[in-house]
Amino acid sequence: ISSQDGRHGLLGKLAWLKPAERVAMEDLLDAARREVRKFFSDLASVHGLEPPAASGRAGGGQEEPQSRRLALDHGLKGVPALRPLESALAGLADSCADPEEFSEVKSALTRLAKLRLDIDAGLKKGEASVARWVESAKGRVGLHAAPLELAPLLEHALFSKDIPVIMTSATLSTGRGLTEFKSRIGASG
C-alpha cells in the first residue's frame, strides 16, 4: 500500500488524494504494521520460537525452520487494526475515477482482507479437521493451517464440476488399481 517512508506504493500513485486523507491512511497503515509485527512476535513468544526480525524482512535468524503445534490457549486475538485500514481502502476505491487506480486499490483491499481472514482462520479453535502450526525461520514467523482430509474439498471444488481432470504421477497405483487413491482424493467413478 505504501513504503514506510511514504514515497512508494499505491498511496504514492493516487495524486488526487488530499494531504489530510493521505496522512490519515498512513496513520492507519502504521498502526496496522505495528499491530501485525506485535502479533507475530507474540505468536512466536507464546510458542517458544525465535521472534521475527525487527526489520520485518527475511534474513538472519535460524536457518532450519522451527515448528510448533498452535497452542489451544494461545490468547491471541488476531490483528484488529486491519479492519479500519480495510474500511479506509474501501472508501478510497469508491473515490477512484481512474479504472486502473480502482483496480489497484481493490486488489490491495482484497489482499488485506485475505490476510485478516487467514490470520483469523489460523487462530480458530476447535476444528479437528484442520492442522494448525507456527513456524519460525530466517527471521520470519508464519501461522499455517492445512486440512487433514482433502477428499471432501477436492470433491466439491474439482471433481463435482463438469470438467475433465488429468492427474499424473509415477506412484498413483499400488498394484491394486486406483481405487484407494481415488477414495483418498474424493474422486468417484
C-alpha atoms as a printed R data frame, in Angstrom:
    type eleno elety resid chain resno       x       y       z
1   ATOM     1    CA   ILE     A     1   0.000   0.000   0.000
2   ATOM     2    CA   SER     A     2   2.842   2.348   0.879
3   ATOM     3    CA   SER     A     3   6.507   2.093   1.717
4   ATOM     4    CA   GLN     A     4   7.445   3.026   5.241
5   ATOM     5    CA   ASP     A     5   8.888   6.330   4.008
6   ATOM     6    CA   GLY     A     6   5.597   7.051   2.190
7   ATOM     7    CA   ARG     A     7   7.234   7.660  -1.195
8   ATOM     8    CA   HIS     A     8   6.380   4.394  -2.929
9   ATOM     9    CA   GLY     A     9   3.396   2.145  -3.309
10  ATOM    10    CA   LEU     A    10  -0.261   2.651  -4.004
11  ATOM    11    CA   LEU     A    11  -0.715   5.809  -1.916
12  ATOM    12    CA   GLY     A    12   2.099   7.494  -3.838
13  ATOM    13    CA   LYS     A    13   0.253   6.845  -7.124
14  ATOM    14    CA   LEU     A    14  -3.020   8.422  -6.016
15  ATOM    15    CA   ALA     A    15  -2.217  12.058  -6.902
16  ATOM    16    CA   TRP     A    16  -5.806  13.185  -6.232
17  ATOM    17    CA   LEU     A    17  -5.658  12.099  -2.588
18  ATOM    18    CA   LYS     A    18  -5.887  15.142  -0.291
19  ATOM    19    CA   PRO     A    19  -2.966  15.624   2.128
20  ATOM    20    CA   ALA     A    20  -5.174  15.068   5.191
21  ATOM    21    CA   GLU     A    21  -6.565  11.844   3.673
22  ATOM    22    CA   ARG     A    22  -3.039  10.672   2.833
23  ATOM    23    CA   VAL     A    23  -1.886  11.318   6.407
24  ATOM    24    CA   ALA     A    24  -4.929   9.504   7.807
25  ATOM    25    CA   MET     A    25  -4.254   6.488   5.537
26  ATOM    26    CA   GLU     A    26  -0.568   6.459   6.501
27  ATOM    27    CA   ASP     A    27  -1.527   6.587  10.199
28  ATOM    28    CA   LEU     A    28  -3.880   3.609   9.749
29  ATOM    29    CA   LEU     A    29  -1.190   1.774   7.813
30  ATOM    30    CA   ASP     A    30   1.441   2.468  10.506
31  ATOM    31    CA   ALA     A    31  -0.939   1.244  13.222
32  ATOM    32    CA   ALA     A    32  -1.643  -1.937  11.240
33  ATOM    33    CA   ARG     A    33   2.088  -2.541  10.650
34  ATOM    34    CA   ARG     A    34   2.835  -2.161  14.368
35  ATOM    35    CA   GLU     A    35  -0.005  -4.485  15.321
36  ATOM    36    CA   VAL     A    36   0.985  -7.126  12.739
37  ATOM    37    CA   ARG     A    37   4.597  -7.059  13.992
38  ATOM    38    CA   LYS     A    38   3.417  -7.370  17.594
39  ATOM    39    CA   PHE     A    39   1.032 -10.207  16.672
40  ATOM    40    CA   PHE     A    40   3.765 -12.302  15.027
41  ATOM    41    CA   SER     A    41   6.242 -11.515  17.798
42  ATOM    42    CA   ASP     A    42   3.677 -12.579  20.428
43  ATOM    43    CA   LEU     A    43   2.805 -15.664  18.364
44  ATOM    44    CA   ALA     A    44   6.466 -16.707  18.357
45  ATOM    45    CA   SER     A    45   6.901 -15.938  22.054
46  ATOM    46    CA   VAL     A    46   3.832 -17.958  23.128
47  ATOM    47    CA   HIS     A    47   5.215 -20.944  21.222
48  ATOM    48    CA   GLY     A    48   8.832 -20.632  22.363
49  ATOM    49    CA   LEU     A    49  10.110 -19.675  18.916
50  ATOM    50    CA   GLU     A    50  12.544 -17.038  17.760
51  ATOM    51    CA   PRO     A    51  10.696 -13.747  17.208
52  ATOM    52    CA   PRO     A    52  10.555 -12.161  13.753
53  ATOM    53    CA   ALA     A    53  13.371  -9.886  12.628
54  ATOM    54    CA   ALA     A    54  12.883  -6.309  13.824
55  ATOM    55    CA   SER     A    55  13.022  -5.010  10.252
56  ATOM    56    CA   GLY     A    56  10.125  -7.217   9.167
57  ATOM    57    CA   ARG     A    57  12.293  -8.513   6.329
58  ATOM    58    CA   ALA     A    58  13.510 -12.070   5.882
59  ATOM    59    CA   GLY     A    59  17.088 -12.804   6.746
60  ATOM    60    CA   GLY     A    60  19.017 -13.585   9.878
61  ATOM    61    CA   GLY     A    61  17.581 -15.993  12.388
62  ATOM    62    CA   GLN     A    62  17.998 -19.743  12.407
63  ATOM    63    CA   GLU     A    63  18.401 -21.496   9.049
64  ATOM    64    CA   GLU     A    64  16.314 -24.576   9.823
65  ATOM    65    CA   PRO     A    65  12.612 -23.911  10.401
66  ATOM    66    CA   GLN     A    66  11.289 -24.491  13.896
67  ATOM    67    CA   SER     A    67   7.661 -25.578  14.099
68  ATOM    68    CA   ARG     A    68   5.193 -25.882  16.951
69  ATOM    69    CA   ARG     A    69   1.593 -27.026  17.015
70  ATOM    70    CA   LEU     A    70  -0.636 -23.999  17.626
71  ATOM    71    CA   ALA     A    71  -1.302 -23.847  21.350
72  ATOM    72    CA   LEU     A    72  -5.005 -24.068  22.164
73  ATOM    73    CA   ASP     A    73  -4.603 -21.475  24.922
74  ATOM    74    CA   HIS     A    74  -2.534 -19.001  22.890
75  ATOM    75    CA   GLY     A    75  -4.629 -15.998  24.000
76  ATOM    76    CA   LEU     A    76  -4.049 -14.150  20.721
77  ATOM    77    CA   LYS     A    77  -6.860 -12.064  19.239
78  ATOM    78    CA   GLY     A    78  -5.718 -11.541  15.651
79  ATOM    79    CA   VAL     A    79  -4.964  -8.105  14.228
80  ATOM    80    CA   PRO     A    80  -7.932  -5.774  14.822
81  ATOM    81    CA   ALA     A    81  -6.120  -2.771  13.260
82  ATOM    82    CA   LEU     A    82  -6.589  -4.355   9.826
83  ATOM    83    CA   ARG     A    83 -10.344  -3.647   9.842
84  ATOM    84    CA   PRO     A    84 -10.141   0.179   9.911
85  ATOM    85    CA   LEU     A    85  -7.487   0.030   7.205
86  ATOM    86    CA   GLU     A    86  -9.805  -2.166   5.111
87  ATOM    87    CA   SER     A    87 -12.641   0.335   5.584
88  ATOM    88    CA   ALA     A    88 -10.427   3.236   4.558
89  ATOM    89    CA   LEU     A    89  -9.258   1.357   1.461
90  ATOM    90    CA   ALA     A    90 -12.865   0.598   0.543
91  ATOM    91    CA   GLY     A    91 -13.584   4.330   0.774
92  ATOM    92    CA   LEU     A    92 -10.598   5.025  -1.479
93  ATOM    93    CA   ALA     A    93 -11.887   2.511  -4.018
94  ATOM    94    CA   ASP     A    94 -15.246   4.289  -4.062
95  ATOM    95    CA   SER     A    95 -13.442   7.583  -4.778
96  ATOM    96    CA   CYS     A    96 -11.305   6.292  -7.656
97  ATOM    97    CA   ALA     A    97 -12.291   7.726 -11.042
98  ATOM    98    CA   ASP     A    98  -9.485   6.021 -12.944
99  ATOM    99    CA   PRO     A    99 -10.230   2.311 -13.658
100 ATOM   100    CA   GLU     A   100  -6.580   1.314 -13.253
101 ATOM   101    CA   GLU     A   101  -6.341   3.012  -9.849
102 ATOM   102    CA   PHE     A   102  -9.657   1.444  -8.844
103 ATOM   103    CA   SER     A   103  -8.301  -1.973  -9.804
104 ATOM   104    CA   GLU     A   104  -5.098  -1.446  -7.790
105 ATOM   105    CA   VAL     A   105  -6.985  -0.249  -4.718
106 ATOM   106    CA   LYS     A   106  -9.428  -3.188  -4.945
107 ATOM   107    CA   SER     A   107  -6.505  -5.586  -5.323
108 ATOM   108    CA   ALA     A   108  -4.832  -4.161  -2.202
109 ATOM   109    CA   LEU     A   109  -8.155  -4.353  -0.365
110 ATOM   110    CA   THR     A   110  -8.619  -7.987  -1.376
111 ATOM   111    CA   ARG     A   111  -5.096  -8.926  -0.208
112 ATOM   112    CA   LEU     A   112  -5.602  -7.112   3.091
113 ATOM   113    CA   ALA     A   113  -8.947  -8.828   3.720
114 ATOM   114    CA   LYS     A   114  -7.372 -12.195   2.863
115 ATOM   115    CA   LEU     A   115  -4.556 -11.554   5.351
116 ATOM   116    CA   ARG     A   116  -7.057 -10.738   8.107
117 ATOM   117    CA   LEU     A   117  -9.243 -13.756   7.291
118 ATOM   118    CA   ASP     A   118  -6.218 -16.076   7.082
119 ATOM   119    CA   ILE     A   119  -4.981 -14.927  10.492
120 ATOM   120    CA   ASP     A   120  -8.455 -15.364  11.995
121 ATOM   121    CA   ALA     A   121  -8.830 -18.828  10.417
122 ATOM   122    CA   GLY     A   122  -5.352 -19.810  11.592
123 ATOM   123    CA   LEU     A   123  -6.235 -18.911  15.173
124 ATOM   124    CA   LYS     A   124  -9.642 -20.598  15.132
125 ATOM   125    CA   LYS     A   125 -10.038 -23.200  17.861
126 ATOM   126    CA   GLY     A   126 -11.857 -26.493  18.000
127 ATOM   127    CA   GLU     A   127 -11.825 -27.549  14.357
128 ATOM   128    CA   ALA     A   128 -10.337 -31.057  14.493
129 ATOM   129    CA   SER     A   129 -10.257 -31.400  10.695
130 ATOM   130    CA   VAL     A   130  -7.523 -28.758  10.348
131 ATOM   131    CA   ALA     A   131  -3.887 -28.888  11.435
132 ATOM   132    CA   ARG     A   132  -2.545 -25.548  12.683
133 ATOM   133    CA   TRP     A   133   1.057 -24.720  13.443
134 ATOM   134    CA   VAL     A   134   3.507 -21.866  13.914
135 ATOM   135    CA   GLU     A   135   6.838 -21.827  12.128
136 ATOM   136    CA   SER     A   136   9.901 -19.637  12.579
137 ATOM   137    CA   ALA     A   137  12.869 -19.485  10.197
138 ATOM   138    CA   LYS     A   138  15.273 -16.902   8.793
139 ATOM   139    CA   GLY     A   139  13.809 -14.065  10.849
140 ATOM   140    CA   ARG     A   140  10.203 -14.731   9.816
141 ATOM   141    CA   VAL     A   141   7.286 -16.218  11.720
142 ATOM   142    CA   GLY     A   142   4.355 -17.879   9.971
143 ATOM   143    CA   LEU     A   143   0.953 -19.099  11.056
144 ATOM   144    CA   HIS     A   144  -0.169 -22.104   8.996
145 ATOM   145    CA   ALA     A   145  -3.327 -24.168   8.621
146 ATOM   146    CA   ALA     A   146  -3.993 -27.166   6.386
147 ATOM   147    CA   PRO     A   147  -6.951 -29.521   6.091
148 ATOM   148    CA   LEU     A   148  -6.299 -33.067   7.291
149 ATOM   149    CA   GLU     A   149  -8.776 -34.568   4.828
150 ATOM   150    CA   LEU     A   150  -8.561 -33.329   1.250
151 ATOM   151    CA   ALA     A   151 -11.173 -35.662  -0.264
152 ATOM   152    CA   PRO     A   152 -14.276 -33.584   0.614
153 ATOM   153    CA   LEU     A   153 -12.620 -30.360  -0.535
154 ATOM   154    CA   LEU     A   154 -11.412 -31.815  -3.828
155 ATOM   155    CA   GLU     A   155 -14.768 -33.496  -4.455
156 ATOM   156    CA   HIS     A   156 -16.602 -30.199  -4.003
157 ATOM   157    CA   ALA     A   157 -14.124 -27.834  -5.677
158 ATOM   158    CA   LEU     A   158 -12.803 -30.019  -8.507
159 ATOM   159    CA   PHE     A   159 -14.376 -33.401  -9.164
160 ATOM   160    CA   SER     A   160 -18.034 -32.307  -8.916
161 ATOM   161    CA   LYS     A   161 -17.521 -29.834 -11.762
162 ATOM   162    CA   ASP     A   162 -18.268 -30.904 -15.290
163 ATOM   163    CA   ILE     A   163 -14.661 -30.530 -16.422
164 ATOM   164    CA   PRO     A   164 -12.003 -33.096 -17.245
165 ATOM   165    CA   VAL     A   165  -9.242 -33.605 -14.699
166 ATOM   166    CA   ILE     A   166  -5.866 -35.060 -15.624
167 ATOM   167    CA   MET     A   167  -3.622 -36.318 -12.829
168 ATOM   168    CA   THR     A   168  -0.166 -37.737 -13.371
169 ATOM   169    CA   SER     A   169   2.240 -39.432 -11.033
170 ATOM   170    CA   ALA     A   170   4.672 -42.325 -11.058
171 ATOM   171    CA   THR     A   171   3.160 -43.632  -7.823
172 ATOM   172    CA   LEU     A   172  -0.625 -43.361  -8.241
173 ATOM   173    CA   SER     A   173  -1.167 -47.117  -8.292
174 ATOM   174    CA   THR     A   174  -0.006 -49.506  -5.576
175 ATOM   175    CA   GLY     A   175  -0.571 -52.598  -7.684
176 ATOM   176    CA   ARG     A   176  -4.244 -52.824  -6.696
177 ATOM   177    CA   GLY     A   177  -5.530 -50.283  -9.177
178 ATOM   178    CA   LEU     A   178  -6.587 -46.728  -8.432
179 ATOM   179    CA   THR     A   179  -9.481 -47.441  -6.042
180 ATOM   180    CA   GLU     A   180  -7.618 -46.479  -2.866
181 ATOM   181    CA   PHE     A   181  -6.133 -43.354  -4.418
182 ATOM   182    CA   LYS     A   182  -9.497 -42.231  -5.811
183 ATOM   183    CA   SER     A   183 -11.228 -42.645  -2.441
184 ATOM   184    CA   ARG     A   184  -8.496 -40.677  -0.664
185 ATOM   185    CA   ILE     A   185  -8.845 -37.709  -3.000
186 ATOM   186    CA   GLY     A   186 -12.640 -37.698  -3.286
187 ATOM   187    CA   ALA     A   187 -12.870 -38.898  -6.891
188 ATOM   188    CA   SER     A   188 -15.600 -41.305  -7.806
189 ATOM   189    CA   GLY     A   189 -16.320 -43.330 -10.919
